[in-house]
Short mmCIF file of C-alpha atoms in Angstrom, two decimals:
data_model
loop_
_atom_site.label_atom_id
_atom_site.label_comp_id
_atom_site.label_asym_id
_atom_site.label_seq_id
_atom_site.Cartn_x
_atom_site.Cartn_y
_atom_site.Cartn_z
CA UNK A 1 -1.36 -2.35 -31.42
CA UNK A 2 0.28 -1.62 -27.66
CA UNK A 3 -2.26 -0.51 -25.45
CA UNK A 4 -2.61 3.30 -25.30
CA UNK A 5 -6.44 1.87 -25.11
CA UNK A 6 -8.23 -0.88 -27.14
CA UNK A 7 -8.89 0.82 -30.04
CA UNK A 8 -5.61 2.75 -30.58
CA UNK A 9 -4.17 2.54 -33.69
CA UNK A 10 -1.79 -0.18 -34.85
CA UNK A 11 1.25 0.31 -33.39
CA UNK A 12 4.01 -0.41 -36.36
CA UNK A 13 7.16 -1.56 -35.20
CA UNK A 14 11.17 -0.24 -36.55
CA UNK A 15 11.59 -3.92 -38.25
CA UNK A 16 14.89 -4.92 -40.88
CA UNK A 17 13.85 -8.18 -42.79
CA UNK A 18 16.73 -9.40 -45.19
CA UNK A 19 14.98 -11.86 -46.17
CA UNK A 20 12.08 -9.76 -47.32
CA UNK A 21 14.50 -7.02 -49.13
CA UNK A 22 14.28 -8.18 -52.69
CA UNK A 23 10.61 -6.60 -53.23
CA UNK A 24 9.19 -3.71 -52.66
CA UNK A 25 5.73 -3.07 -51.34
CA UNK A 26 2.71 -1.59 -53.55
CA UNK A 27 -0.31 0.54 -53.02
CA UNK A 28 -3.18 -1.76 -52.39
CA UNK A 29 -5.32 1.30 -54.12
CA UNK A 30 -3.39 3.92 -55.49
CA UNK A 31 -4.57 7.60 -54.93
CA UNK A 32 -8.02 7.84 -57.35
CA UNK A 33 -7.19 4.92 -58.39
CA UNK A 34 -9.08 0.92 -58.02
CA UNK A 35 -7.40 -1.87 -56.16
CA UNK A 36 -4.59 -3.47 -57.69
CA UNK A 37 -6.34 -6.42 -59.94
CA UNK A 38 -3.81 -8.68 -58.43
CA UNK A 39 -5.30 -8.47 -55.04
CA UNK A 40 -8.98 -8.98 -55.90
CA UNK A 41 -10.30 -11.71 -54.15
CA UNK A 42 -10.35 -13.10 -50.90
CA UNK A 43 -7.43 -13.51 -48.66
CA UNK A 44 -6.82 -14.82 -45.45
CA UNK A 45 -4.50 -14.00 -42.57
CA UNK A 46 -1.75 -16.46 -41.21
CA UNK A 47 -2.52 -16.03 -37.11
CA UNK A 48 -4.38 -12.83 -36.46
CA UNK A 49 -7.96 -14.08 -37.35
CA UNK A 50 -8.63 -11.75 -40.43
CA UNK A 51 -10.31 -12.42 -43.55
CA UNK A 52 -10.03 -9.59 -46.42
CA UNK A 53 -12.48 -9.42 -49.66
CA UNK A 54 -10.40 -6.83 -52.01
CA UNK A 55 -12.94 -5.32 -54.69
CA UNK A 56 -11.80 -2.65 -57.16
CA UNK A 57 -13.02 0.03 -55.22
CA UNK A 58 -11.93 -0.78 -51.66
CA UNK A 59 -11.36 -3.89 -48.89
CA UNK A 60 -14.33 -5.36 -46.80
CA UNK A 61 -12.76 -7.35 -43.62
CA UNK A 62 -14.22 -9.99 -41.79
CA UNK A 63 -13.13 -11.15 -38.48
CA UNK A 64 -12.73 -15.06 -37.66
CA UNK A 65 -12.22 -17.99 -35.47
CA UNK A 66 -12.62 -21.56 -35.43
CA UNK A 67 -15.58 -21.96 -38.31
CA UNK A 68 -17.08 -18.76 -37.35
CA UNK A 69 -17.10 -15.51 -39.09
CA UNK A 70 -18.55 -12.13 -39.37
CA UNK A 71 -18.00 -8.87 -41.38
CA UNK A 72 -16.19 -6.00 -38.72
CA UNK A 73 -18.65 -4.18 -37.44
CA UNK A 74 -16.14 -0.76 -37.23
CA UNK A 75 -17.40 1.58 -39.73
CA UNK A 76 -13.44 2.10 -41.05
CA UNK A 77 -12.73 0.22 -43.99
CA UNK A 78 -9.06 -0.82 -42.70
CA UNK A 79 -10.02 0.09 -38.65
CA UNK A 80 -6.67 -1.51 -37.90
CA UNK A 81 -4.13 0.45 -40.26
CA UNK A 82 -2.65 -3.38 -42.15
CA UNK A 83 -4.59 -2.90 -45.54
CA UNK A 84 -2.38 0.33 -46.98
CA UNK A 85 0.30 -1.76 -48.98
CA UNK A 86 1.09 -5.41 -50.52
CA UNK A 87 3.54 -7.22 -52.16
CA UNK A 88 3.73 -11.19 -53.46
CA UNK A 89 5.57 -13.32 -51.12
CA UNK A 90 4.91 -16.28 -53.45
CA UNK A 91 2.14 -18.30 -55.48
CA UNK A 92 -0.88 -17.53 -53.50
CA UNK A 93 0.45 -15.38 -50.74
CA UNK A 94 1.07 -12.00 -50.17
CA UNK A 95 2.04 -9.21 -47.41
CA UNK A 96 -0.46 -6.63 -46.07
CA UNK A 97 1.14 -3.58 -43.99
CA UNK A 98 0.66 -0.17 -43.18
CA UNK A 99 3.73 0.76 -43.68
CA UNK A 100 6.77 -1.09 -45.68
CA UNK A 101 9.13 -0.57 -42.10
CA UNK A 102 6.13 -1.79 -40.06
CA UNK A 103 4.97 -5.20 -39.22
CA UNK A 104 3.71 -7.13 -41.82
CA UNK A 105 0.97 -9.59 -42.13
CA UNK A 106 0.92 -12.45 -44.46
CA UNK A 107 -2.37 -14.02 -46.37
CA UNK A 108 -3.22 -16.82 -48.68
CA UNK A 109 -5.68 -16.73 -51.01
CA UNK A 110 -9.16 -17.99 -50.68
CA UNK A 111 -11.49 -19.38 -53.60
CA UNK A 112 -14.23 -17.18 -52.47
CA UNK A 113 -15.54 -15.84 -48.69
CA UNK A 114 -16.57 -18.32 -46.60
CA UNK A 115 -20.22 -18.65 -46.46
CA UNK A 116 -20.19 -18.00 -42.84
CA UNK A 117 -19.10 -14.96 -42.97
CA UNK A 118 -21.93 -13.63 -45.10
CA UNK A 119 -24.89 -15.57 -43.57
CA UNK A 120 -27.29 -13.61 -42.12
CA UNK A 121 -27.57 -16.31 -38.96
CA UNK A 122 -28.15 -13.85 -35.37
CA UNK A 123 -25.11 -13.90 -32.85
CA UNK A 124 -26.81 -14.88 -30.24
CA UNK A 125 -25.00 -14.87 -26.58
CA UNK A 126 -24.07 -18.79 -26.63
CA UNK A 127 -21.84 -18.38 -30.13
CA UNK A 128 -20.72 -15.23 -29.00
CA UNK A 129 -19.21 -16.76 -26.16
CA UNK A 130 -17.72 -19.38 -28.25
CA UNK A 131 -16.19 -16.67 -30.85
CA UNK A 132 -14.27 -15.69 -27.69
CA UNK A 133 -13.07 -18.87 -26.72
CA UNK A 134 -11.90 -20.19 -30.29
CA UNK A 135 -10.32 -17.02 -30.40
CA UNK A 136 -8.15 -17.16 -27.59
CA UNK A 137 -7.82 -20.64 -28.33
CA UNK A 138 -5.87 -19.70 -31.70
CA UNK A 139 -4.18 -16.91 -31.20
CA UNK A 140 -3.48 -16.60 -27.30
CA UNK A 141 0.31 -16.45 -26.56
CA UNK A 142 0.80 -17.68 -23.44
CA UNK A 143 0.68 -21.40 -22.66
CA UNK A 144 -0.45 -23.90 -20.84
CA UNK A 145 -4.63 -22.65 -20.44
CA UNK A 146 -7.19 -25.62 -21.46
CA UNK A 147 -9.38 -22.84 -23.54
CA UNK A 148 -11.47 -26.19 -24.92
CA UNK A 149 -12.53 -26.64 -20.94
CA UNK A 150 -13.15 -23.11 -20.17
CA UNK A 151 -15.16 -22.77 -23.92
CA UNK A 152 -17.08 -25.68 -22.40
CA UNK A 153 -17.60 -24.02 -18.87
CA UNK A 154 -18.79 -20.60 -20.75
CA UNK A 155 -21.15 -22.55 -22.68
CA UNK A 156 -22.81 -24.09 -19.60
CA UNK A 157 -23.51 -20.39 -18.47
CA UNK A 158 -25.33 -19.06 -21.66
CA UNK A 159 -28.05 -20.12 -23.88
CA UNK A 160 -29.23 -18.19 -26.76
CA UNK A 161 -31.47 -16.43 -25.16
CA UNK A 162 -29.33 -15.30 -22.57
CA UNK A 163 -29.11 -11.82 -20.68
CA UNK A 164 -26.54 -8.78 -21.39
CA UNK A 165 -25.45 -10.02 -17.76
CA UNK A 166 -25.16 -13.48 -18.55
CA UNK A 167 -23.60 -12.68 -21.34
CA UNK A 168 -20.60 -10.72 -19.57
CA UNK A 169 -20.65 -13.29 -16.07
CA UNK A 170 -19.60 -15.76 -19.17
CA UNK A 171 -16.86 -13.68 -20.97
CA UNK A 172 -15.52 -12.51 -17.78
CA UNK A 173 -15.23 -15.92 -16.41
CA UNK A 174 -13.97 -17.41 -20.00
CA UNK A 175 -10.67 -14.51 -19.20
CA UNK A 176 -10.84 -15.08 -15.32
CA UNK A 177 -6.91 -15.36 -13.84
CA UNK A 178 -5.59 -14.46 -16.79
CA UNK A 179 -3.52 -11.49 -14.94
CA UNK A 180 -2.46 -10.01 -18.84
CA UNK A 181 -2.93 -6.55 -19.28
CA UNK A 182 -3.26 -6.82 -22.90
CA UNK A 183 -6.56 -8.60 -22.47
CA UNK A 184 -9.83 -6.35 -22.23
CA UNK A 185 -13.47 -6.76 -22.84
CA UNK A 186 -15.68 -3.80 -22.76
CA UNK A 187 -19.30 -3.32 -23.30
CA UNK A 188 -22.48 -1.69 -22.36
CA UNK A 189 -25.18 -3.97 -19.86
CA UNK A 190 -28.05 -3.06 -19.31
CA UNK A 191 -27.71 0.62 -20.51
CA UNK A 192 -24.42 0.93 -18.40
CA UNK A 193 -20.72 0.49 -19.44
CA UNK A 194 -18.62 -2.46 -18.23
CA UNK A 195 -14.79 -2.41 -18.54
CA UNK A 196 -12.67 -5.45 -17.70
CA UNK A 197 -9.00 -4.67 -17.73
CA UNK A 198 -7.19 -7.54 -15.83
CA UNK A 199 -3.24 -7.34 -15.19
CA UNK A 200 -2.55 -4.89 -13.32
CA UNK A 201 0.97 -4.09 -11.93
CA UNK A 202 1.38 -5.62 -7.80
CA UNK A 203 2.68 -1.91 -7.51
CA UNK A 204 -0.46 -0.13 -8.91
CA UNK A 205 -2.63 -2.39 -6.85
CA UNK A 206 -0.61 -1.39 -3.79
CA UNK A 207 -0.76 2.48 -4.37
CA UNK A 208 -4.71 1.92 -4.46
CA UNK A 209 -5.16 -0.14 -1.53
CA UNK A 210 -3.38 2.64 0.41
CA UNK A 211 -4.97 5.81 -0.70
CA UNK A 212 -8.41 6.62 0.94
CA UNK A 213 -9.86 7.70 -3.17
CA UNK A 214 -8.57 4.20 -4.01
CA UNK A 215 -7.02 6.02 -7.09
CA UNK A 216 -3.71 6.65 -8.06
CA UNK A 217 -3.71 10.79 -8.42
CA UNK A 218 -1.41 11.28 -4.71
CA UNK A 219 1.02 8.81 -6.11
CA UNK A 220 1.40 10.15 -9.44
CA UNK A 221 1.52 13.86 -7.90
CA UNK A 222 4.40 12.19 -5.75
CA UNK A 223 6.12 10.66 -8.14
CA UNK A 224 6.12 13.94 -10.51
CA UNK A 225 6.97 16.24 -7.24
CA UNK A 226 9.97 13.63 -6.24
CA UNK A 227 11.63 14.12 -10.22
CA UNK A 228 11.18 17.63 -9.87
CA UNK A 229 12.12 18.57 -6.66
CA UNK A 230 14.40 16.31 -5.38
CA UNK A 231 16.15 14.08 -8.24
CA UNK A 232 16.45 17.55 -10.61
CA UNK A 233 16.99 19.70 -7.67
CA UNK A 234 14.50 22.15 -8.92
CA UNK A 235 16.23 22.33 -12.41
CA UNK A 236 14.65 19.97 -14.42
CA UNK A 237 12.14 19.96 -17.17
CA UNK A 238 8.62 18.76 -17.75
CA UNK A 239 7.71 18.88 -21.59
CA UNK A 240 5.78 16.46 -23.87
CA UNK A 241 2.73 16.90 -22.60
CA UNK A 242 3.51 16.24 -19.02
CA UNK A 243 4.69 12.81 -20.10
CA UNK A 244 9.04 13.76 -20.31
CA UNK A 245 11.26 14.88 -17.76
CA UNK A 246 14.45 15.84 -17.92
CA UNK A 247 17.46 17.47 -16.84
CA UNK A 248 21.12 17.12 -15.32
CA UNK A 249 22.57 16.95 -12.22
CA UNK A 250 26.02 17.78 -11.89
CA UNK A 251 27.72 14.77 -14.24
CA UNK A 252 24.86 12.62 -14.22
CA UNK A 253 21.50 13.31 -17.30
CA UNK A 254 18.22 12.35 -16.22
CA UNK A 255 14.90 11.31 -19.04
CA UNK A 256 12.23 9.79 -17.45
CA UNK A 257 9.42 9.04 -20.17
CA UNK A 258 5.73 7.77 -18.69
CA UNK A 259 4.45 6.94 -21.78
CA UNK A 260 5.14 6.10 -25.69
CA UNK A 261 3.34 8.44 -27.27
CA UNK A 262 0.85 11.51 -27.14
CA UNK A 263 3.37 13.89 -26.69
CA UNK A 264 1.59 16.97 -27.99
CA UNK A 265 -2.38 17.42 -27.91
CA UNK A 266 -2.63 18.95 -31.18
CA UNK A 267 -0.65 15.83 -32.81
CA UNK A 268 -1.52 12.63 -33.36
CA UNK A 269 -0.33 10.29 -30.69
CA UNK A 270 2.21 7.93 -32.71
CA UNK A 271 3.64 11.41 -34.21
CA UNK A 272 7.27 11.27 -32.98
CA UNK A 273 8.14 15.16 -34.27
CA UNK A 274 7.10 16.85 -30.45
CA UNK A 275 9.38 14.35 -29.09
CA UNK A 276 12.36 14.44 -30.99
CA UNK A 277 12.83 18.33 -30.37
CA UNK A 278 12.98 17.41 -26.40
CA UNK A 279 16.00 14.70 -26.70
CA UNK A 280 17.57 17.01 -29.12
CA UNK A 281 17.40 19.35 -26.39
CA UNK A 282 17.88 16.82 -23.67
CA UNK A 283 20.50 14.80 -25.61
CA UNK A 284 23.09 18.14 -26.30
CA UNK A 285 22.18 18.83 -22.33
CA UNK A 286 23.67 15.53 -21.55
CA UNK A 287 27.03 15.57 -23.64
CA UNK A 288 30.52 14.97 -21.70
CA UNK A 289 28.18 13.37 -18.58
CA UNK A 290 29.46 10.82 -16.89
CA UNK A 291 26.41 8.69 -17.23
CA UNK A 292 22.70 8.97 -18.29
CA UNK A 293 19.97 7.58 -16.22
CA UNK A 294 16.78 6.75 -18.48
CA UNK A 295 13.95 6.09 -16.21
CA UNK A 296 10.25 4.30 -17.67
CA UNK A 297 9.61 2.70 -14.37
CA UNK A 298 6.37 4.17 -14.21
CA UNK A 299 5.89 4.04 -18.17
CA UNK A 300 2.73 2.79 -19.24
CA UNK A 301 3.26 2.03 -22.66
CA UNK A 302 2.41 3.14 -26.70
CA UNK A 303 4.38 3.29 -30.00
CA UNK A 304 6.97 0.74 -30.99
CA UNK A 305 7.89 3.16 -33.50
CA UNK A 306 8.46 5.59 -30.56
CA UNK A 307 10.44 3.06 -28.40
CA UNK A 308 13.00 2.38 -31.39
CA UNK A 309 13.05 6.47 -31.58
CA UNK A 310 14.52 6.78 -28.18
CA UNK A 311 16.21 3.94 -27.75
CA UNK A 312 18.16 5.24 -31.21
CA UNK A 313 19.22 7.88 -29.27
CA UNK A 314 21.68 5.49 -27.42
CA UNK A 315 22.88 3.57 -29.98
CA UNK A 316 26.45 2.91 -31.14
CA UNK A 317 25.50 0.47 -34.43
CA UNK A 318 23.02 -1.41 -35.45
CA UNK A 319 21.92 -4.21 -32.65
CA UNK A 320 19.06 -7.20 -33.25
CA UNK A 321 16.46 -6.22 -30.21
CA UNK A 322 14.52 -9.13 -30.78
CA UNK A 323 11.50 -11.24 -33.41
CA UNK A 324 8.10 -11.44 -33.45
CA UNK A 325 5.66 -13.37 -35.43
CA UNK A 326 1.99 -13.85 -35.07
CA UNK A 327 0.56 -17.24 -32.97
CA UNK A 328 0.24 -19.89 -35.19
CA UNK A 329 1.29 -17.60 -38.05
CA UNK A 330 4.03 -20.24 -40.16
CA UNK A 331 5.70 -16.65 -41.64
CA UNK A 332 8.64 -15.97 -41.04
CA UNK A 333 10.17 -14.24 -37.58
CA UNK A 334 10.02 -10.52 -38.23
CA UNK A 335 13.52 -9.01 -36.42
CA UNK A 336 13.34 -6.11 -35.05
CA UNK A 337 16.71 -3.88 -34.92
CA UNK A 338 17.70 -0.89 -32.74
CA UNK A 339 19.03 1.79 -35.37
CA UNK A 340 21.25 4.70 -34.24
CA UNK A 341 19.17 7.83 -34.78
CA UNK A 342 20.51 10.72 -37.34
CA UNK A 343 20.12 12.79 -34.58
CA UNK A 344 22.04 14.04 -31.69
CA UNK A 345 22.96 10.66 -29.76
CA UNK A 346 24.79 9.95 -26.17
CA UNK A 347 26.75 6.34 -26.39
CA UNK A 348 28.21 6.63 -22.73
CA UNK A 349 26.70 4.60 -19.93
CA UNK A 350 23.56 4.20 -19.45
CA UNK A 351 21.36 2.86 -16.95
CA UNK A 352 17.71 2.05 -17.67
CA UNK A 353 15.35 1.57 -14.71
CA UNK A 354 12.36 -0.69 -15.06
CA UNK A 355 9.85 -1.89 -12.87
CA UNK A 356 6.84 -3.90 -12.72
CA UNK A 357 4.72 -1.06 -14.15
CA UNK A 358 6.69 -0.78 -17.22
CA UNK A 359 5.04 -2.92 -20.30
CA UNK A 360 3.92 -2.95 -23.48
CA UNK A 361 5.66 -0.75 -25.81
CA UNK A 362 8.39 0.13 -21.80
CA UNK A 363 9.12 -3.40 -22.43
CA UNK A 364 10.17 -3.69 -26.04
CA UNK A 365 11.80 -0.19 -25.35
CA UNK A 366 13.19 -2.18 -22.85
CA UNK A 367 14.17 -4.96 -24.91
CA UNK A 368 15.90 -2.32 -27.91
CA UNK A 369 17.59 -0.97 -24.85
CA UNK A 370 18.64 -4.06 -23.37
CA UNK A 371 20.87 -4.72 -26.96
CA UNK A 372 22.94 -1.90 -26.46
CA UNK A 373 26.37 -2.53 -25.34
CA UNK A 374 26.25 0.59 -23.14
CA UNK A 375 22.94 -0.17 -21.16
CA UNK A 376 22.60 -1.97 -17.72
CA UNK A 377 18.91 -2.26 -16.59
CA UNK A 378 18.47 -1.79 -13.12
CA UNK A 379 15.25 -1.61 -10.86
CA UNK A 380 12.63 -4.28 -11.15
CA UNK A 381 11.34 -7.06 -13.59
CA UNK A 382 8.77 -5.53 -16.18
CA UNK A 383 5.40 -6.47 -16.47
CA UNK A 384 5.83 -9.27 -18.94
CA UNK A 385 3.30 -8.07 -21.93
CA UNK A 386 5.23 -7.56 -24.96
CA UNK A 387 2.69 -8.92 -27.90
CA UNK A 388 0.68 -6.20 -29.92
CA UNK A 389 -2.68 -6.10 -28.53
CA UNK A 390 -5.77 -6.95 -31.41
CA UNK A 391 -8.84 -5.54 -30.91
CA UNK A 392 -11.53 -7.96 -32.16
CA UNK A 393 -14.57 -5.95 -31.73
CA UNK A 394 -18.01 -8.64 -31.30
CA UNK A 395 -20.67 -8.90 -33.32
CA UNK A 396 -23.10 -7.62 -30.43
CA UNK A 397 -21.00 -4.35 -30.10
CA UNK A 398 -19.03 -4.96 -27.76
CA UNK A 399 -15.06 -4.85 -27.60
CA UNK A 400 -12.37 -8.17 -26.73
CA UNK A 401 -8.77 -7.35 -26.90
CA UNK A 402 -5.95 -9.72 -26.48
CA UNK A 403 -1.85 -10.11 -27.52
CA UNK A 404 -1.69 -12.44 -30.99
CA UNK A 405 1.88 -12.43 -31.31
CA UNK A 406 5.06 -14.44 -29.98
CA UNK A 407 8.11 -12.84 -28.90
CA UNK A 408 11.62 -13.60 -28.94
CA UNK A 409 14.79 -12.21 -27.63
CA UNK A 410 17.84 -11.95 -29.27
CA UNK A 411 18.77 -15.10 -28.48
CA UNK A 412 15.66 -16.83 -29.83
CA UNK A 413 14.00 -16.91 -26.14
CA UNK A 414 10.46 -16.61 -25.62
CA UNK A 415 9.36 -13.63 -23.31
CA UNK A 416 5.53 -13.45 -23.49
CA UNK A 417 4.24 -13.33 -19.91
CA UNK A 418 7.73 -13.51 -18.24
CA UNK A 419 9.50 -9.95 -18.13
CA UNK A 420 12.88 -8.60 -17.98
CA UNK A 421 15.18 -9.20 -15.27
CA UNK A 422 17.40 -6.34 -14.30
CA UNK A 423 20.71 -6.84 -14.01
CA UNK A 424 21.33 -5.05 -10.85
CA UNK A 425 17.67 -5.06 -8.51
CA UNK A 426 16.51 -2.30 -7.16
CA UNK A 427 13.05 -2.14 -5.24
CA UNK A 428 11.92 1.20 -7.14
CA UNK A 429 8.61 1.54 -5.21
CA UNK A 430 9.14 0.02 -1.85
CA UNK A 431 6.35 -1.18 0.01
CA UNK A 432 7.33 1.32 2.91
CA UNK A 433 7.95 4.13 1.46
CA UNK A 434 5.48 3.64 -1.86
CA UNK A 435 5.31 7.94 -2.39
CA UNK A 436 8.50 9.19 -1.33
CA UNK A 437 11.04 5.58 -2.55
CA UNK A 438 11.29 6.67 -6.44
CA UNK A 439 13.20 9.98 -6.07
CA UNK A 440 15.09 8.05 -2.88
CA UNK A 441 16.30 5.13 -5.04
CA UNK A 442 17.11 7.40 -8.13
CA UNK A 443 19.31 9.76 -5.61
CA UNK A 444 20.96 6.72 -4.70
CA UNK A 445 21.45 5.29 -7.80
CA UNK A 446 23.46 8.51 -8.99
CA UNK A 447 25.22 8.30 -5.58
CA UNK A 448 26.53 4.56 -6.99
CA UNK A 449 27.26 5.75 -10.58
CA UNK A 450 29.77 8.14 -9.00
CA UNK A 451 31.54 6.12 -6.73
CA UNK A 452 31.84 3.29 -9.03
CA UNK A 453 33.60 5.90 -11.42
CA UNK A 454 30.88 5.12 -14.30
#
C-alpha cells in the first residue's frame, strides 16, 4: 500500500518465491460461486493486525491489536485488495493475496472469532487511543520507540468521556517525532477535517519556508520549466499525465518520472498500459546513446508493480532487489526480483538520480535499480520509507496509517528509516539556488558523462 494517499489501493509488489512455487493459488470465491469450504472459518494474520471470518457467501474482516478488536468499518468487503486468492501453506495456515505475483499474507486458523471483536462494548476515546498505541507497538518498523511509555502518556490525556480534541491532542502526541511519512491520522473535529502527515522531505520544507503562498506550486512550475527548457533544450516531452518527461540530448536520454502511477485520468492509477507506450517510445528514442539519465528526484511515490515496470526496462537478467516480510510476521522473507521487461529495453549506462524527496514506491524503484549492474545512483540519500503503508481505519471514523513491513537489501540489510546512499553525491536542490539547481546539476551531470567517456 505506498502512499499515493491513505486509502489507495494495495500496492502489489513484482515478487519470485522458490520456495512458494510448488502450489498454486485458488479463488477464495469463484465467479457465482460460495467460498471455498476449506477456508470457512476464522483466520488470523501473521503481523498486519487482520482477522478474517470466511462464510460461504463472502469474508467479514476485523481489524486488531493487543486484545482489542473490531469489525472494519469500510463498507468494501476486502477494502484492502489481500482476500482475492489462497492456497495451504501447511496444517492450519494458509496464504491470502490479491494477486499470485503480489505480496502475500499468511494466516492461521482460529477456533472461532474472538469475542472481542463482536461485542457490542462503545470505543470510547481512552481505548481508542490505546488501539493506536498497541498497534504501533506490534507492527511499527522502526526501532528503538518505548510505545508502552507513550501508550501510558496518551492515556493520561483521555478519559472516556473525552473531546474530539482531546481525542486528536492524544493521537497526535502518541505519533509526535516520528518524522515517517508513511504515518497519517486523519479525521473530522468538531465538524472540521484534521490531517496529520508527518515526514516531510528537509527539501520540501525548505521550498515552503521560502515562497510567500508557503506552497510548493513556483517550485514545481520551476522544476517542470528547468526539464523543459533547459535540460531538453526545448525538445523534450511531457506525457503521462504531466507526471513523465522525456527526451534526448545529443548522446545522452533523459526520463524523469514524478510519480508511480496515475498516468492517464481515464485509467486506474496502478494500470501500467499508458505508461508502457511512453518508454516504448522513449526507450527506441534512446538506442545507440551513450548513457541514459533516469531522474525520480522529485518522485513522490505509488505502484511497486510500476517501479519493477520501469526498472525492467534496464535490465540485463534477472537481479534479487531486495525481501520484505511483515513486523513480527514469522513467514518467510518474500524476495523481490528485477525482471527484464519483454519490451523494448536500454542495458547501457545508466545513472539514476535520487534525492531526499524520493520514497516510497522512488525508493524500492530505487532499490530494483540499484541491482542492476549498469546503474550508478547519484544525487542525494532517499527519504528512507520503504514499508507498504496499512491503513487501519478507527472505530470512531477516523483514519491511522503506518508502514507494517521490514525491509531488506540484497544483502540481508535492514533499510527501514535509513535511505539510499548515492554512490556519487550530488546536492540536487541546493539551498542557494532551490528553483533554478535541478536543471543546473542535471546539465552538469551530462557534462561529466561525456568527459568521462560513459
Amino acid at each position: 500500500m505506498k502512499r499515493l494517499s491513505l486509502l489507495a489501493a494495495v500496492a502489489v509488489l513484482v515478487l519470485s518465491t522458490p520456495a512458494f512455487a510448488e502450489s498454486p493459488f485458488w479463488p477464495v470465491q469463484p465467479k457465482g460461486g460460495s467460498v471455498a469450504a476449506e477456508l470457512r472459518g476464522a483466520w488470523k494474520s501473521r503481523g498486519y493486525g487482520w482477522i478474517v471470518q470466511f462464510g460461504p457467501d463472502g469474508a467479514q474482516l476485523f481489524q486488531t491489536a493487543g486484545e482489542a478488536c473490531y469489525p472494519d468499518p469500510r463498507r468494501e468487503p476486502d477494502p484492502d485488495g489481500v482476500l482475492n486468492q489462497w492456497r495451504p501453506e501447511g496444517q492450519g495456515a494458509i496464504s491470502l493475496t490479491g494477486d499470485p505475483d503480489g505480496t502475500r499474507y499468511m494466516f492461521d486458523r482460529l477456533p472461532n472469532v474472538p469475542n472481542a471483536c463482536i461485542s457490542a462494548a462503545g470505543w470510547t476515546p481512552d481505548r481508542i487511543v490505546a488501539f493506536a498505541a498497541d498497534t504501533f507497538a506490534e507492527l511499527y518498523p522502526r526501532p528503538g520507540i518505548d510505545w508502552k511509555a507513550r501508550k501510558a502518556a496518551g492515556l493520561a490525556k483521555v478519559s472516556p468521556t473525552a473531546t474530539e480534541f482531546q481525542l486528536w491532542t492524544a493521537l497526535s502526541d502518541l505519533l509526535a517525532s516520528l518524522d515517517d511519512p508513511h504515518v497519517e491520522l486523519h479525521g473530522m473535529v468538531d465538524g472540521a477535517r484534521r490531517d496529520l502527515e508527518p515526514g516531510d522531505a528537509p527539501t520540501l520544507m525548505r521550498v515552503r519556508a521560502a515562497d510567500a503562498a508557503g506552497d510548493e506550486k513556483a517550485w514545481l512550475q520551476a522544476y517542470r520549466d528547468g526539464i523543459l527548457t533547459q535540460v531538453l533544450q526545448g525538445k523534450g516531452r511531457q506525457a503521462g499525465n504531466n507526471r513523465v518527461f522525456w527526451g534526448r540530448v545529443d548522446d545522452i536520454g533523459y526520463l524523469n518520472l514524478v510519480t508511480m502511477g496515475a498516468f492517464a485520468r481515464n485509467a486506474a492509477p496502478d494500470d501500467p498500459r499508458p505508461l508502457d507506450a511512453i518508454l516504448d517510445e522513449a526507450i527506441a528514442a534512446f538506442a545507440g546513446a551513450k548513457a541514459v539519465i533516469v531522474d525520480v528526484s522529485n518522485n513522490r511515490g505509488g505502484y511497486d508493480t510500476i517501479s519493477a515496470r520501469v526498472a525492467g526496462r534496464f535490465a540485463d537478467a534477472s537481479h534479487l532487489a531486495y525481501s520484505k516480510v511483515g513486523v513480527g510476521a514469522k513467514a518467510p522473507l518474500q524476495p523481490v526480483r528485477v525482471e527484464p521487461t519483454s519490451g523494448a529495453r536500454f542495458t547501457g549506462p545508466v545513472y539514476l538520480v535520487t534525492s531526499d524527496v524520493t520514497v516510497s514506491a522512488g525508493e524500492t524503484f530505487t532499490l530494483m535499480m540499484k541491482a542492476l549492474p549498469n546503474v550508478k545512483q547519484v544525487g542525494g540519500t532517499t527519504r528512507g520509507a520503504f514499508s507498504d503503508q496499512m491503513p487501519k481505519p478507527l472505530p470512531n471514523g477516523w483514519a491511522l496509517g503506518l508502514p507494517v513491513e521490514v525491509y531488506k537489501g540484497s544483502k540481508g540489510e535492514d533499510l527501514e528509516g535509513r535511505g539510499l546512499a548515492p554512490d556519487t553525491p550530488m546536492a540536487v536542490f541546493p539551498e542557494t539556488d532551490l528553483n533554478g539547481g535541478h536543471a543546473k546539476v542535471i546539465q552538469a551531470l551530462m557534462q561529466k558523462i561525456r568527459e568521462d567517456g560513459r
